[in-house]
PDB file of C-alpha atoms and ligand atoms in Angstrom:
ATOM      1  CA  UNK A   1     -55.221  12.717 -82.492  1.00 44.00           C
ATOM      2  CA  UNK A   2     -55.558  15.443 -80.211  1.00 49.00           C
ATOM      3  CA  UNK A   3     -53.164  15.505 -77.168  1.00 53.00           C
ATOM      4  CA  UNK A   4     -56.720  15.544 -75.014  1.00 62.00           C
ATOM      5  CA  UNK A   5     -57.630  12.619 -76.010  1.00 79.00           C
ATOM      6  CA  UNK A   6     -55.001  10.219 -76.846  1.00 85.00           C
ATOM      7  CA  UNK A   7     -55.208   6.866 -74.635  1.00 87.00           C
ATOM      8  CA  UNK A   8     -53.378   4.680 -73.496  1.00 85.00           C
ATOM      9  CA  UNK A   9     -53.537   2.351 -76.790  1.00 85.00           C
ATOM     10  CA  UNK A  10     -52.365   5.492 -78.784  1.00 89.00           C
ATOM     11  CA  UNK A  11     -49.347   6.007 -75.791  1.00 90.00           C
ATOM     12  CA  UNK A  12     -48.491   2.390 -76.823  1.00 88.00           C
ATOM     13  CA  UNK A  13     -48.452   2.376 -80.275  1.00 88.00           C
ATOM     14  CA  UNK A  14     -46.266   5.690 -80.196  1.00 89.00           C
ATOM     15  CA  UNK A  15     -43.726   3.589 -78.261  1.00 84.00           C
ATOM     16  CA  UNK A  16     -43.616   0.927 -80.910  1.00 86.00           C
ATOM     17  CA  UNK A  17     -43.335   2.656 -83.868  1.00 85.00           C
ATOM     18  CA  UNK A  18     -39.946   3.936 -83.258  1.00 78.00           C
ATOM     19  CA  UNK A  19     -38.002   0.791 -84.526  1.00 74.00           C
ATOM     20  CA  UNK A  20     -34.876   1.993 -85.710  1.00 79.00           C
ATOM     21  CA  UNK A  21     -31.619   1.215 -83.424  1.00 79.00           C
ATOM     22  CA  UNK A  22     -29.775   4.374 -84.944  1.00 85.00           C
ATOM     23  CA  UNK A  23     -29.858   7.233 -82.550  1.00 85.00           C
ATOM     24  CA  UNK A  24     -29.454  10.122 -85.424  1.00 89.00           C
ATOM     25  CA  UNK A  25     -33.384   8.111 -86.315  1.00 88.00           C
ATOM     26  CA  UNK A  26     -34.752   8.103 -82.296  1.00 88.00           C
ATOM     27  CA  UNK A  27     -33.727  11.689 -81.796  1.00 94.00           C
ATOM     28  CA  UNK A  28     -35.797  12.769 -84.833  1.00 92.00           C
ATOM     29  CA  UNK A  29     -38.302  10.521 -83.569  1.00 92.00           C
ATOM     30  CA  UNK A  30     -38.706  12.344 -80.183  1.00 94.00           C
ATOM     31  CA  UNK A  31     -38.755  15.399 -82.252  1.00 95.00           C
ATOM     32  CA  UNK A  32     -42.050  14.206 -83.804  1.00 93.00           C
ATOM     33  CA  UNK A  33     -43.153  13.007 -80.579  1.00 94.00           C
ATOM     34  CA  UNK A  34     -42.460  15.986 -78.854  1.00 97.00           C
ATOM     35  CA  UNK A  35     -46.169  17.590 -78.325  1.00 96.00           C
ATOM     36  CA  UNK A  36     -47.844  14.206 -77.188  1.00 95.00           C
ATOM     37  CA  UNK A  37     -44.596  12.854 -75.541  1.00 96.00           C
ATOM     38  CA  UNK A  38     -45.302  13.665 -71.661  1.00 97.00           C
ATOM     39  CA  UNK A  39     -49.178  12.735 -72.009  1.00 95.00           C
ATOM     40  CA  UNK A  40     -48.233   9.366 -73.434  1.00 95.00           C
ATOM     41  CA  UNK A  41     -45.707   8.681 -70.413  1.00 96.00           C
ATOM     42  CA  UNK A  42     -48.119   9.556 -67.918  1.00 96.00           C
ATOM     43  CA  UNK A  43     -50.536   7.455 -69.929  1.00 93.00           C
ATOM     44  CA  UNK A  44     -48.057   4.544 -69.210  1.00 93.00           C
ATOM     45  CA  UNK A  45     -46.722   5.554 -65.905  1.00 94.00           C
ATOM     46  CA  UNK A  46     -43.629   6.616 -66.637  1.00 97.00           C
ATOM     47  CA  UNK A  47     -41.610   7.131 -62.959  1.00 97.00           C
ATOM     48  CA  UNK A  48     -38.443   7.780 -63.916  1.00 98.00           C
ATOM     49  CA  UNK A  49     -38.201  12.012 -63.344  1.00 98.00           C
ATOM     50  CA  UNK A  50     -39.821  11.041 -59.599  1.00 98.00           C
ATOM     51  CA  UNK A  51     -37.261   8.518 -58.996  1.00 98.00           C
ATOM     52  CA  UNK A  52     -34.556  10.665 -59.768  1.00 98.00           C
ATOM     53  CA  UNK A  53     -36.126  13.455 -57.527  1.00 98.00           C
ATOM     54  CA  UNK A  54     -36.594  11.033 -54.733  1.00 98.00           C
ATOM     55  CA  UNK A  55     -33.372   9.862 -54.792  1.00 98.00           C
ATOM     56  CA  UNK A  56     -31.696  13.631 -55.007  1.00 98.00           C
ATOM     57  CA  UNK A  57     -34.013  14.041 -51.478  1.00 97.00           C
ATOM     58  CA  UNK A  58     -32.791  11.342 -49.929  1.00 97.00           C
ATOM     59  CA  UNK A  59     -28.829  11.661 -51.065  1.00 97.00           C
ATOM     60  CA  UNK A  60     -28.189  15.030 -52.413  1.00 97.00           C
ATOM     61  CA  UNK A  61     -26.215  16.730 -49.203  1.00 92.00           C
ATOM     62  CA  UNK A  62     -26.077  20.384 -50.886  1.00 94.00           C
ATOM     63  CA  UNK A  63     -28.178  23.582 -51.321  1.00 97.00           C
ATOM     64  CA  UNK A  64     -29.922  22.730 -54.226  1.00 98.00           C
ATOM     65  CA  UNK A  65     -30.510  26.549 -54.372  1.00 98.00           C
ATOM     66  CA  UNK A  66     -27.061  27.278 -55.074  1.00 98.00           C
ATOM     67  CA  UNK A  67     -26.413  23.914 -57.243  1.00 98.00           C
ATOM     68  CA  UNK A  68     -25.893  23.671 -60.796  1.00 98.00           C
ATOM     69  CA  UNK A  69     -27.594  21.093 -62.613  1.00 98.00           C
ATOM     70  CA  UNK A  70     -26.912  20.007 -65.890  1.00 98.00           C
ATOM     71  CA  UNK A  71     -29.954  17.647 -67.086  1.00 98.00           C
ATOM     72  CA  UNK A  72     -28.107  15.382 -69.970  1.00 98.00           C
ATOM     73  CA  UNK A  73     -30.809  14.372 -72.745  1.00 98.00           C
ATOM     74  CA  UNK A  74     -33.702  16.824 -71.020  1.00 98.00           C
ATOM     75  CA  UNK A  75     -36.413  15.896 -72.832  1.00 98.00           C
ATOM     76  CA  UNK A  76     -39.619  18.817 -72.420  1.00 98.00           C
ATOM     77  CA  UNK A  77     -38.173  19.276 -69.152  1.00 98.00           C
ATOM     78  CA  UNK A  78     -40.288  17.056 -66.846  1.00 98.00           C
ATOM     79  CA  UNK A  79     -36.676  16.130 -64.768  1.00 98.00           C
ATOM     80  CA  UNK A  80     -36.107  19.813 -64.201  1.00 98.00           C
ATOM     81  CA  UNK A  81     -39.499  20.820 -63.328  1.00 98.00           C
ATOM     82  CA  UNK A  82     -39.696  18.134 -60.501  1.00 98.00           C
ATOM     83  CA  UNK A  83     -36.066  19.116 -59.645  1.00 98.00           C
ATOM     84  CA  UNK A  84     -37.841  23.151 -59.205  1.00 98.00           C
ATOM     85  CA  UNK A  85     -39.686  22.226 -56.674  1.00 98.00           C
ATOM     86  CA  UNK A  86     -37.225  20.605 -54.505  1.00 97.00           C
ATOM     87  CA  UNK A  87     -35.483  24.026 -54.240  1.00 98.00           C
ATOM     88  CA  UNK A  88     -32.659  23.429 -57.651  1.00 98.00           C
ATOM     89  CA  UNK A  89     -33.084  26.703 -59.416  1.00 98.00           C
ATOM     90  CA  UNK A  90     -29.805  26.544 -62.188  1.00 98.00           C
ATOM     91  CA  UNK A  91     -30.267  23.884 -65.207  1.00 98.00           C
ATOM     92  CA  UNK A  92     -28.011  23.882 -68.001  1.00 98.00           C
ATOM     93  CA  UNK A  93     -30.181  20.980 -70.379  1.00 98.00           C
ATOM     94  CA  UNK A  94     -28.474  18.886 -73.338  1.00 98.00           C
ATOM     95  CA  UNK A  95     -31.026  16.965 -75.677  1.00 98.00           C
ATOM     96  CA  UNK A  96     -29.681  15.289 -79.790  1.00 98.00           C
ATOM     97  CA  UNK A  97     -34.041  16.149 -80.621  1.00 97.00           C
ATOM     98  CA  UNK A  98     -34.720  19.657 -81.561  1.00 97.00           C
ATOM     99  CA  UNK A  99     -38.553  19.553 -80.834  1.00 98.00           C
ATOM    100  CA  UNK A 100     -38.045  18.139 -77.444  1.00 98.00           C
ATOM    101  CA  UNK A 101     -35.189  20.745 -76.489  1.00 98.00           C
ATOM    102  CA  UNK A 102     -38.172  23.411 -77.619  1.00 98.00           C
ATOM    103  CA  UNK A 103     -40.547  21.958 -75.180  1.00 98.00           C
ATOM    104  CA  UNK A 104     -37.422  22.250 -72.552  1.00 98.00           C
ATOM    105  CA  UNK A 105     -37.194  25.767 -73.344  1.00 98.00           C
ATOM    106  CA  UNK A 106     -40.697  26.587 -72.722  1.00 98.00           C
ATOM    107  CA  UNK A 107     -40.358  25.100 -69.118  1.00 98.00           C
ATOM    108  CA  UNK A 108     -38.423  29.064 -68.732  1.00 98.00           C
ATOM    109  CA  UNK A 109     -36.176  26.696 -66.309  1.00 98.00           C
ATOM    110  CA  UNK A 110     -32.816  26.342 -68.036  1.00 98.00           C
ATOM    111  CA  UNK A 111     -29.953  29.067 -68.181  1.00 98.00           C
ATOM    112  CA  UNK A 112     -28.530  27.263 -71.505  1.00 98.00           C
ATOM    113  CA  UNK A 113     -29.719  24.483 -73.455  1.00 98.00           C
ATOM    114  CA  UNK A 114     -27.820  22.614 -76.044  1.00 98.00           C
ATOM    115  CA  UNK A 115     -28.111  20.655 -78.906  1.00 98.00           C
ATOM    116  CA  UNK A 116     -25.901  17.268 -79.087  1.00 98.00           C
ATOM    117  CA  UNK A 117     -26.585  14.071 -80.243  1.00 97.00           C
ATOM    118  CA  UNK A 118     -24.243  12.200 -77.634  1.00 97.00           C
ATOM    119  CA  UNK A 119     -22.071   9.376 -78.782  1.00 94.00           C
ATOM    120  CA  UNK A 120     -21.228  10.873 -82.334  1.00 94.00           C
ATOM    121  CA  UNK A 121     -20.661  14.145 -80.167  1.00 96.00           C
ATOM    122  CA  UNK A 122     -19.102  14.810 -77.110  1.00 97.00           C
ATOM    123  CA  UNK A 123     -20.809  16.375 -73.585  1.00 98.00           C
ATOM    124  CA  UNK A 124     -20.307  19.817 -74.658  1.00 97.00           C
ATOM    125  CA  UNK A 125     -19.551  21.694 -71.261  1.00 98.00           C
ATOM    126  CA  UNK A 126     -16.508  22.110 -69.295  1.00 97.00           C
ATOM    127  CA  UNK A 127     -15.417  19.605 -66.596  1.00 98.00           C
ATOM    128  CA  UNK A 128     -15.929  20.037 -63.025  1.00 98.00           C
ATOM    129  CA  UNK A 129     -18.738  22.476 -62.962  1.00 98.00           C
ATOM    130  CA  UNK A 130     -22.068  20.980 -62.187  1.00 98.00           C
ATOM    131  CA  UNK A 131     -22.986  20.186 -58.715  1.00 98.00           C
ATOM    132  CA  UNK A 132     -25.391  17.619 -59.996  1.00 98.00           C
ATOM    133  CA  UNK A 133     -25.748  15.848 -63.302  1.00 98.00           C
ATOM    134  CA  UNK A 134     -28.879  13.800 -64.607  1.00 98.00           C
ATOM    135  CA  UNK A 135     -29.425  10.956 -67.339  1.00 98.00           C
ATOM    136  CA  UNK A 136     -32.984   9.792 -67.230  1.00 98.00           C
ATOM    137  CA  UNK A 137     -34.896   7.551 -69.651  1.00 98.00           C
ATOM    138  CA  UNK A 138     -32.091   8.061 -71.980  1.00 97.00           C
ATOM    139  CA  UNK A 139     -29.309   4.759 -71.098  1.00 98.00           C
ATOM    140  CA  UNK A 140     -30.251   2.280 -73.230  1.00 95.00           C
ATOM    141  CA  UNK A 141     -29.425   0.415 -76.593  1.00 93.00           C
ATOM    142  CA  UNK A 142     -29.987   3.091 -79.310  1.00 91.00           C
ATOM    143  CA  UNK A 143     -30.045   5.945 -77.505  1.00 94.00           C
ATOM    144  CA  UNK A 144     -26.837   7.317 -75.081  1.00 97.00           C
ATOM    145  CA  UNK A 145     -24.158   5.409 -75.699  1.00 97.00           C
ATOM    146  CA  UNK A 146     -22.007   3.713 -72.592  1.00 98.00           C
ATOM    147  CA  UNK A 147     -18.742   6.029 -73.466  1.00 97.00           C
ATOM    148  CA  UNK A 148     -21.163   8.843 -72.572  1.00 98.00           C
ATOM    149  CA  UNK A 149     -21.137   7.605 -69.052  1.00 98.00           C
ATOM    150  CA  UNK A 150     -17.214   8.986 -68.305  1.00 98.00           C
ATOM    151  CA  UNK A 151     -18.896  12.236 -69.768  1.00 98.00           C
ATOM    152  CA  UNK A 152     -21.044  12.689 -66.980  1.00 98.00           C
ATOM    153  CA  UNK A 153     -18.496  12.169 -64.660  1.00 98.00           C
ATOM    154  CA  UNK A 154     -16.040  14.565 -66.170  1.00 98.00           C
ATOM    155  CA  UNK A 155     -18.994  17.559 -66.032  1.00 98.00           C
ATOM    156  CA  UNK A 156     -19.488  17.012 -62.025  1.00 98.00           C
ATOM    157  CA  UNK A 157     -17.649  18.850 -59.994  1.00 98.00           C
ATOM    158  CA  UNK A 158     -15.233  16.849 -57.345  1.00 98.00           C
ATOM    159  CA  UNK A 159     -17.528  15.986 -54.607  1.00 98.00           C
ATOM    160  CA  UNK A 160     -20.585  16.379 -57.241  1.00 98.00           C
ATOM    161  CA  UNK A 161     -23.324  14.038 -57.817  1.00 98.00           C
ATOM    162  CA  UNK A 162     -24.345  12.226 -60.909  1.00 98.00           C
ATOM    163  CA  UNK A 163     -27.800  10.249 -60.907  1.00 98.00           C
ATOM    164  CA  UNK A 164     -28.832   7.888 -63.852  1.00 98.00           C
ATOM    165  CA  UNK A 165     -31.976   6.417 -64.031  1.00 98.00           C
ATOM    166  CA  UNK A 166     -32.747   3.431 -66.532  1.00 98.00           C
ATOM    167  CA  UNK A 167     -35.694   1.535 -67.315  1.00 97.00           C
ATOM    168  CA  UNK A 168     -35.157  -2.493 -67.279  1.00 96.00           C
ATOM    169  CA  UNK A 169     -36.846  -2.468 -71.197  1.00 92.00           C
ATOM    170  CA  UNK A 170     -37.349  -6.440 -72.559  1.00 89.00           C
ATOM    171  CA  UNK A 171     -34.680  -7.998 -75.405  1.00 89.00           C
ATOM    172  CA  UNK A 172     -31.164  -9.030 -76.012  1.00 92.00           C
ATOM    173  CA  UNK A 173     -30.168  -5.376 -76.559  1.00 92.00           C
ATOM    174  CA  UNK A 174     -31.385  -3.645 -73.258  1.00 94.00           C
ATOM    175  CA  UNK A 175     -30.083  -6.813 -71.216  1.00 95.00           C
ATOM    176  CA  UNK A 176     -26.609  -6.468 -72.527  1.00 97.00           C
ATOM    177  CA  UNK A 177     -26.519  -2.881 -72.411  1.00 97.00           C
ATOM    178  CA  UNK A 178     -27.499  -2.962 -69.180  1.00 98.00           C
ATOM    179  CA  UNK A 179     -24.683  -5.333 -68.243  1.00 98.00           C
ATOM    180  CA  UNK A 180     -22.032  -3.307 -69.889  1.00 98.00           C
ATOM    181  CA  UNK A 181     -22.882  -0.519 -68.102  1.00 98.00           C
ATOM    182  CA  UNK A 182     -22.706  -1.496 -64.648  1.00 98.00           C
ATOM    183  CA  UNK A 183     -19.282  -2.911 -65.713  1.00 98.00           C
ATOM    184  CA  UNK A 184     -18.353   0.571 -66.200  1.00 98.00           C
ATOM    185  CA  UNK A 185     -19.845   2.146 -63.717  1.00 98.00           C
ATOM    186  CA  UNK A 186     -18.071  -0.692 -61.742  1.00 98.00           C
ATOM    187  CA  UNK A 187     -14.690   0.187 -63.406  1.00 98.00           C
ATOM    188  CA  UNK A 188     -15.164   3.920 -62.803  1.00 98.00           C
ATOM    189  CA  UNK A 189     -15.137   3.098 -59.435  1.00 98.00           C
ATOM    190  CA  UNK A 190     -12.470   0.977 -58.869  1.00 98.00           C
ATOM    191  CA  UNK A 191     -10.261   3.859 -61.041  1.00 98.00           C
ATOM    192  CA  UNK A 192     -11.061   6.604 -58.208  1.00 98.00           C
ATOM    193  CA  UNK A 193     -13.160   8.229 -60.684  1.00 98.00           C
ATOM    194  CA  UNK A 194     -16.342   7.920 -58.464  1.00 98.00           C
ATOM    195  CA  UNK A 195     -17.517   6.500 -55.480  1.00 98.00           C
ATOM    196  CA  UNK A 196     -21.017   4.932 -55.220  1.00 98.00           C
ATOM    197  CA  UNK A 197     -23.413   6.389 -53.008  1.00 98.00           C
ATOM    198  CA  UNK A 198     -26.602   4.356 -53.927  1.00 98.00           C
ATOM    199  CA  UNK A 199     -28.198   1.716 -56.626  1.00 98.00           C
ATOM    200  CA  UNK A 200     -31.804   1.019 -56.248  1.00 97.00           C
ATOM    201  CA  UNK A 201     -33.978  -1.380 -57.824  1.00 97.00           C
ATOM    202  CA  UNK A 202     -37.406  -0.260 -58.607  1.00 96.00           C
ATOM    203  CA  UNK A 203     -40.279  -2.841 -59.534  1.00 95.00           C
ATOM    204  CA  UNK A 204     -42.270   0.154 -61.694  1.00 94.00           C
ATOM    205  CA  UNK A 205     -40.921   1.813 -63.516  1.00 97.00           C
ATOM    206  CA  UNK A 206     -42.795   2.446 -66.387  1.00 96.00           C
ATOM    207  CA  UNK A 207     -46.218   0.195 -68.314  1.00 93.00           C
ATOM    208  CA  UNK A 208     -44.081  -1.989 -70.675  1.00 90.00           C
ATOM    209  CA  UNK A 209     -44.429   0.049 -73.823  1.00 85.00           C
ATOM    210  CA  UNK A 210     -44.036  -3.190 -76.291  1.00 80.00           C
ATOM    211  CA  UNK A 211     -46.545  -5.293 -74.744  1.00 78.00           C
ATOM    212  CA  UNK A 212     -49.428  -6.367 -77.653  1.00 65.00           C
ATOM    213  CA  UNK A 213     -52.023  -3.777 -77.199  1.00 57.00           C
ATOM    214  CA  UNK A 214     -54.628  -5.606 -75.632  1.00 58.00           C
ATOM    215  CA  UNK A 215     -55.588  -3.344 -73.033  1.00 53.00           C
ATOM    216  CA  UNK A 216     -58.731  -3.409 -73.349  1.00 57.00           C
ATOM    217  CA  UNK A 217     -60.522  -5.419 -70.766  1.00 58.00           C
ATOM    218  CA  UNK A 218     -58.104  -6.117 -68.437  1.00 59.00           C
ATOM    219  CA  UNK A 219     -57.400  -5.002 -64.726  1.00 55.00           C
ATOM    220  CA  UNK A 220     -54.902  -2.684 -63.454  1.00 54.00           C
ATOM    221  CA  UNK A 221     -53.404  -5.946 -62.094  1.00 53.00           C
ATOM    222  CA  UNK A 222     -52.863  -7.531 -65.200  1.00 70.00           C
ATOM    223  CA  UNK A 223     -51.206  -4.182 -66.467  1.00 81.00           C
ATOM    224  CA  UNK A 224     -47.436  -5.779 -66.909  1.00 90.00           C
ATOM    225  CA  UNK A 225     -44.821  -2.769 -65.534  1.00 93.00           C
ATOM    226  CA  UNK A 226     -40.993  -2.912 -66.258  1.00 95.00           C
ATOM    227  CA  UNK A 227     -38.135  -2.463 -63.635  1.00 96.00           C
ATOM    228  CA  UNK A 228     -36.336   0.104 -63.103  1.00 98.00           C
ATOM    229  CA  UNK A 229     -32.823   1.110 -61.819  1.00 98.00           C
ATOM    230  CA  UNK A 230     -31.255   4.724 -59.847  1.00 98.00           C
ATOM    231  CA  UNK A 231     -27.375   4.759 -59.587  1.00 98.00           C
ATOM    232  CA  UNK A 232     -26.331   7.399 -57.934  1.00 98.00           C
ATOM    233  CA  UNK A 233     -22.603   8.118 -57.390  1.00 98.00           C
ATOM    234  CA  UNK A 234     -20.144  10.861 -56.005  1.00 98.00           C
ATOM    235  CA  UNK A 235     -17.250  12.159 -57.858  1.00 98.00           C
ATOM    236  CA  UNK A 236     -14.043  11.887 -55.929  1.00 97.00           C
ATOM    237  CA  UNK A 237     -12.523  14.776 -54.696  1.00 95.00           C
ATOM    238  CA  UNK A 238      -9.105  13.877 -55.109  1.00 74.00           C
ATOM    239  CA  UNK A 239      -6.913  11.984 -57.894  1.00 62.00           C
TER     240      UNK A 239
HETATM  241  C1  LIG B 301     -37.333   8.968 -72.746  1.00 60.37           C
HETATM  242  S1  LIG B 301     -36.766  10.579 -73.135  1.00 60.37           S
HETATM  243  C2  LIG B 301     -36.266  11.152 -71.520  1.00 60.37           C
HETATM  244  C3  LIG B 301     -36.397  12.648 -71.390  1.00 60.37           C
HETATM  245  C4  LIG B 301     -36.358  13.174 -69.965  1.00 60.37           C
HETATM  246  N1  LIG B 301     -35.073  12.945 -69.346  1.00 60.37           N
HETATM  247  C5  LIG B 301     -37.479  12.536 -69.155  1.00 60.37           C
HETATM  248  O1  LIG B 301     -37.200  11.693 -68.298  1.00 60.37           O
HETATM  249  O2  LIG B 301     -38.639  12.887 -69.428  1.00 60.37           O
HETATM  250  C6  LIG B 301     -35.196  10.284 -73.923  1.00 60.37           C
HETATM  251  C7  LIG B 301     -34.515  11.560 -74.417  1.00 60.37           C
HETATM  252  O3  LIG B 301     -33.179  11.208 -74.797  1.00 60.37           O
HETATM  253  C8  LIG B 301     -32.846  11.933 -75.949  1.00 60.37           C
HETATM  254  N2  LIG B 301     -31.749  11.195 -76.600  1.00 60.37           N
HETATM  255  C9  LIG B 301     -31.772   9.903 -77.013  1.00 60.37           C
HETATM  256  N3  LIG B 301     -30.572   9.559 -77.511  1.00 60.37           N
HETATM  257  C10 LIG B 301     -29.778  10.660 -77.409  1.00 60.37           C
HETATM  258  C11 LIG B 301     -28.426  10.931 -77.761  1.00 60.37           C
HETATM  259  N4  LIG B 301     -27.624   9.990 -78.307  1.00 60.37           N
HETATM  260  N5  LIG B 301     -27.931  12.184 -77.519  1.00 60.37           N
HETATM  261  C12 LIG B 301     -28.720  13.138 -76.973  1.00 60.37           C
HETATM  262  N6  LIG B 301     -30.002  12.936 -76.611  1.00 60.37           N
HETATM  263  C13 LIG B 301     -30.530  11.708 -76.822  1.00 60.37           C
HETATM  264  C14 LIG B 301     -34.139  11.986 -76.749  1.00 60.37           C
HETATM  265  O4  LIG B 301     -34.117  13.046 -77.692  1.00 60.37           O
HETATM  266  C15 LIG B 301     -35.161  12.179 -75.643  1.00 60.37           C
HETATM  267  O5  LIG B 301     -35.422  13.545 -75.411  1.00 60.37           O
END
């Protein structure tokens, strides 16, 4: 199907046919997925890039001219390209998928881009460099692991920003990830690591992706929309 054309059905059915938990199997996935992957987010109204941008413009206290950004799991770019237009102009981008690191690079946005498949890998960049680091649409069962989230921490410079943005997805596994990581960013915290400067709760997020496709015929009200979190924390400056 040609990217014109796809709808939201085809968006949908994308979403669901990537059923394997193992991330070395999602990575390829988004590889595959790579041409059609920001119509069929738009198609289901995927926030998450904008909520990270509105959150930088309400928190970030820098010159985003001067900052460097490092954009963990990228994607084609979409976080950076919003990020461009509030003023950031450096992005280092890290992404485990090939095809989607090739749609980063066509964005012309990033100084360096990398290819890691975080969890088997560490956050390949030095510590305390980047005045901002982003993780969005990539917390969650099967794809960056929890450990990753020290990572993050570790690349921002003292006084830096990190900003993670997660989608509330349905099932055991998302629930319980999602618990286990706000016990670590909790325990970050109460180690000095970071200090939090804002969690928001966001009632749309995205279309749920693993609703039955039945979307035919219904109103926009009865479109069903999953929840969505921002943390966004500053790294201490001191030990
Ligand atoms: C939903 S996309 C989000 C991309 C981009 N941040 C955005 O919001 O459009 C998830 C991305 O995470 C990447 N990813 C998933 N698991 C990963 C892992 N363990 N290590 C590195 N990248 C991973 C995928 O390749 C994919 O590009």
């Amino acid at each position: 199907m040609s990217e014109s054309r796809r709808s939201a059905d085809d968006a949908r059915a994308a979403f669901q046919s990537c059923k394997s938990s193992d991330p070395r199997d999602r990575v390829q996935f988004y590889s595959c997925w790579a041409d059609n992957y920001e119509k069929d987010h738009t198609l289901m109204s995927y926030r998450a890039p904008n909520l990270a941008v509105s959150c930088l413009s309400d928190h970030f206290t820098g010159n985003p001219e001067k900052a460097l950004v490092l954009d963990v799991a990228c994607g084609s770019g979409w976080v950076a390209r919003l990020m461009f237009e509030m003023g950031f102009r450096h992005f280092v981008g890290v992404d485990g998928s090939e095809g989607m690191l090739q749609k980063a690079e066509k964005t012309g946005l990033y100084q360096d881009l990398k290819l890691v498949l975080l969890g088997p890998q560490p956050l390949p960049v030095q510590s305390d460099v980047f005045d901002v680091v982003t993780i969005v649409g990539a917390l969650d069962a099967g794809f960056v692991p929890i450990s990753a989230v020290r990572e993050l921490c570790r690349a921002a410079k003292p006084g830096g920003f990190v900003c993670m943005v997660r989608g509330n997805h349905r099932g055991a596994p998302a629930a319980s990830y999602k618990k286990d990581l706000e016990t670590e960013l909790q325990r970050m915290e109460e180690e000095g690591l970071w200090s939090r400067v804002a969690i928001q709760e966001v009632d749309r997020y995205m279309e749920d992706p693993h609703l039955k496709i039945e979307r035919d015929g219904k109103t926009e009200e009865e479109v069903v929309y999953i929840s969505g979190n921002v943390y966004f924390y500053k790294k201490s400056v001191g030990p």
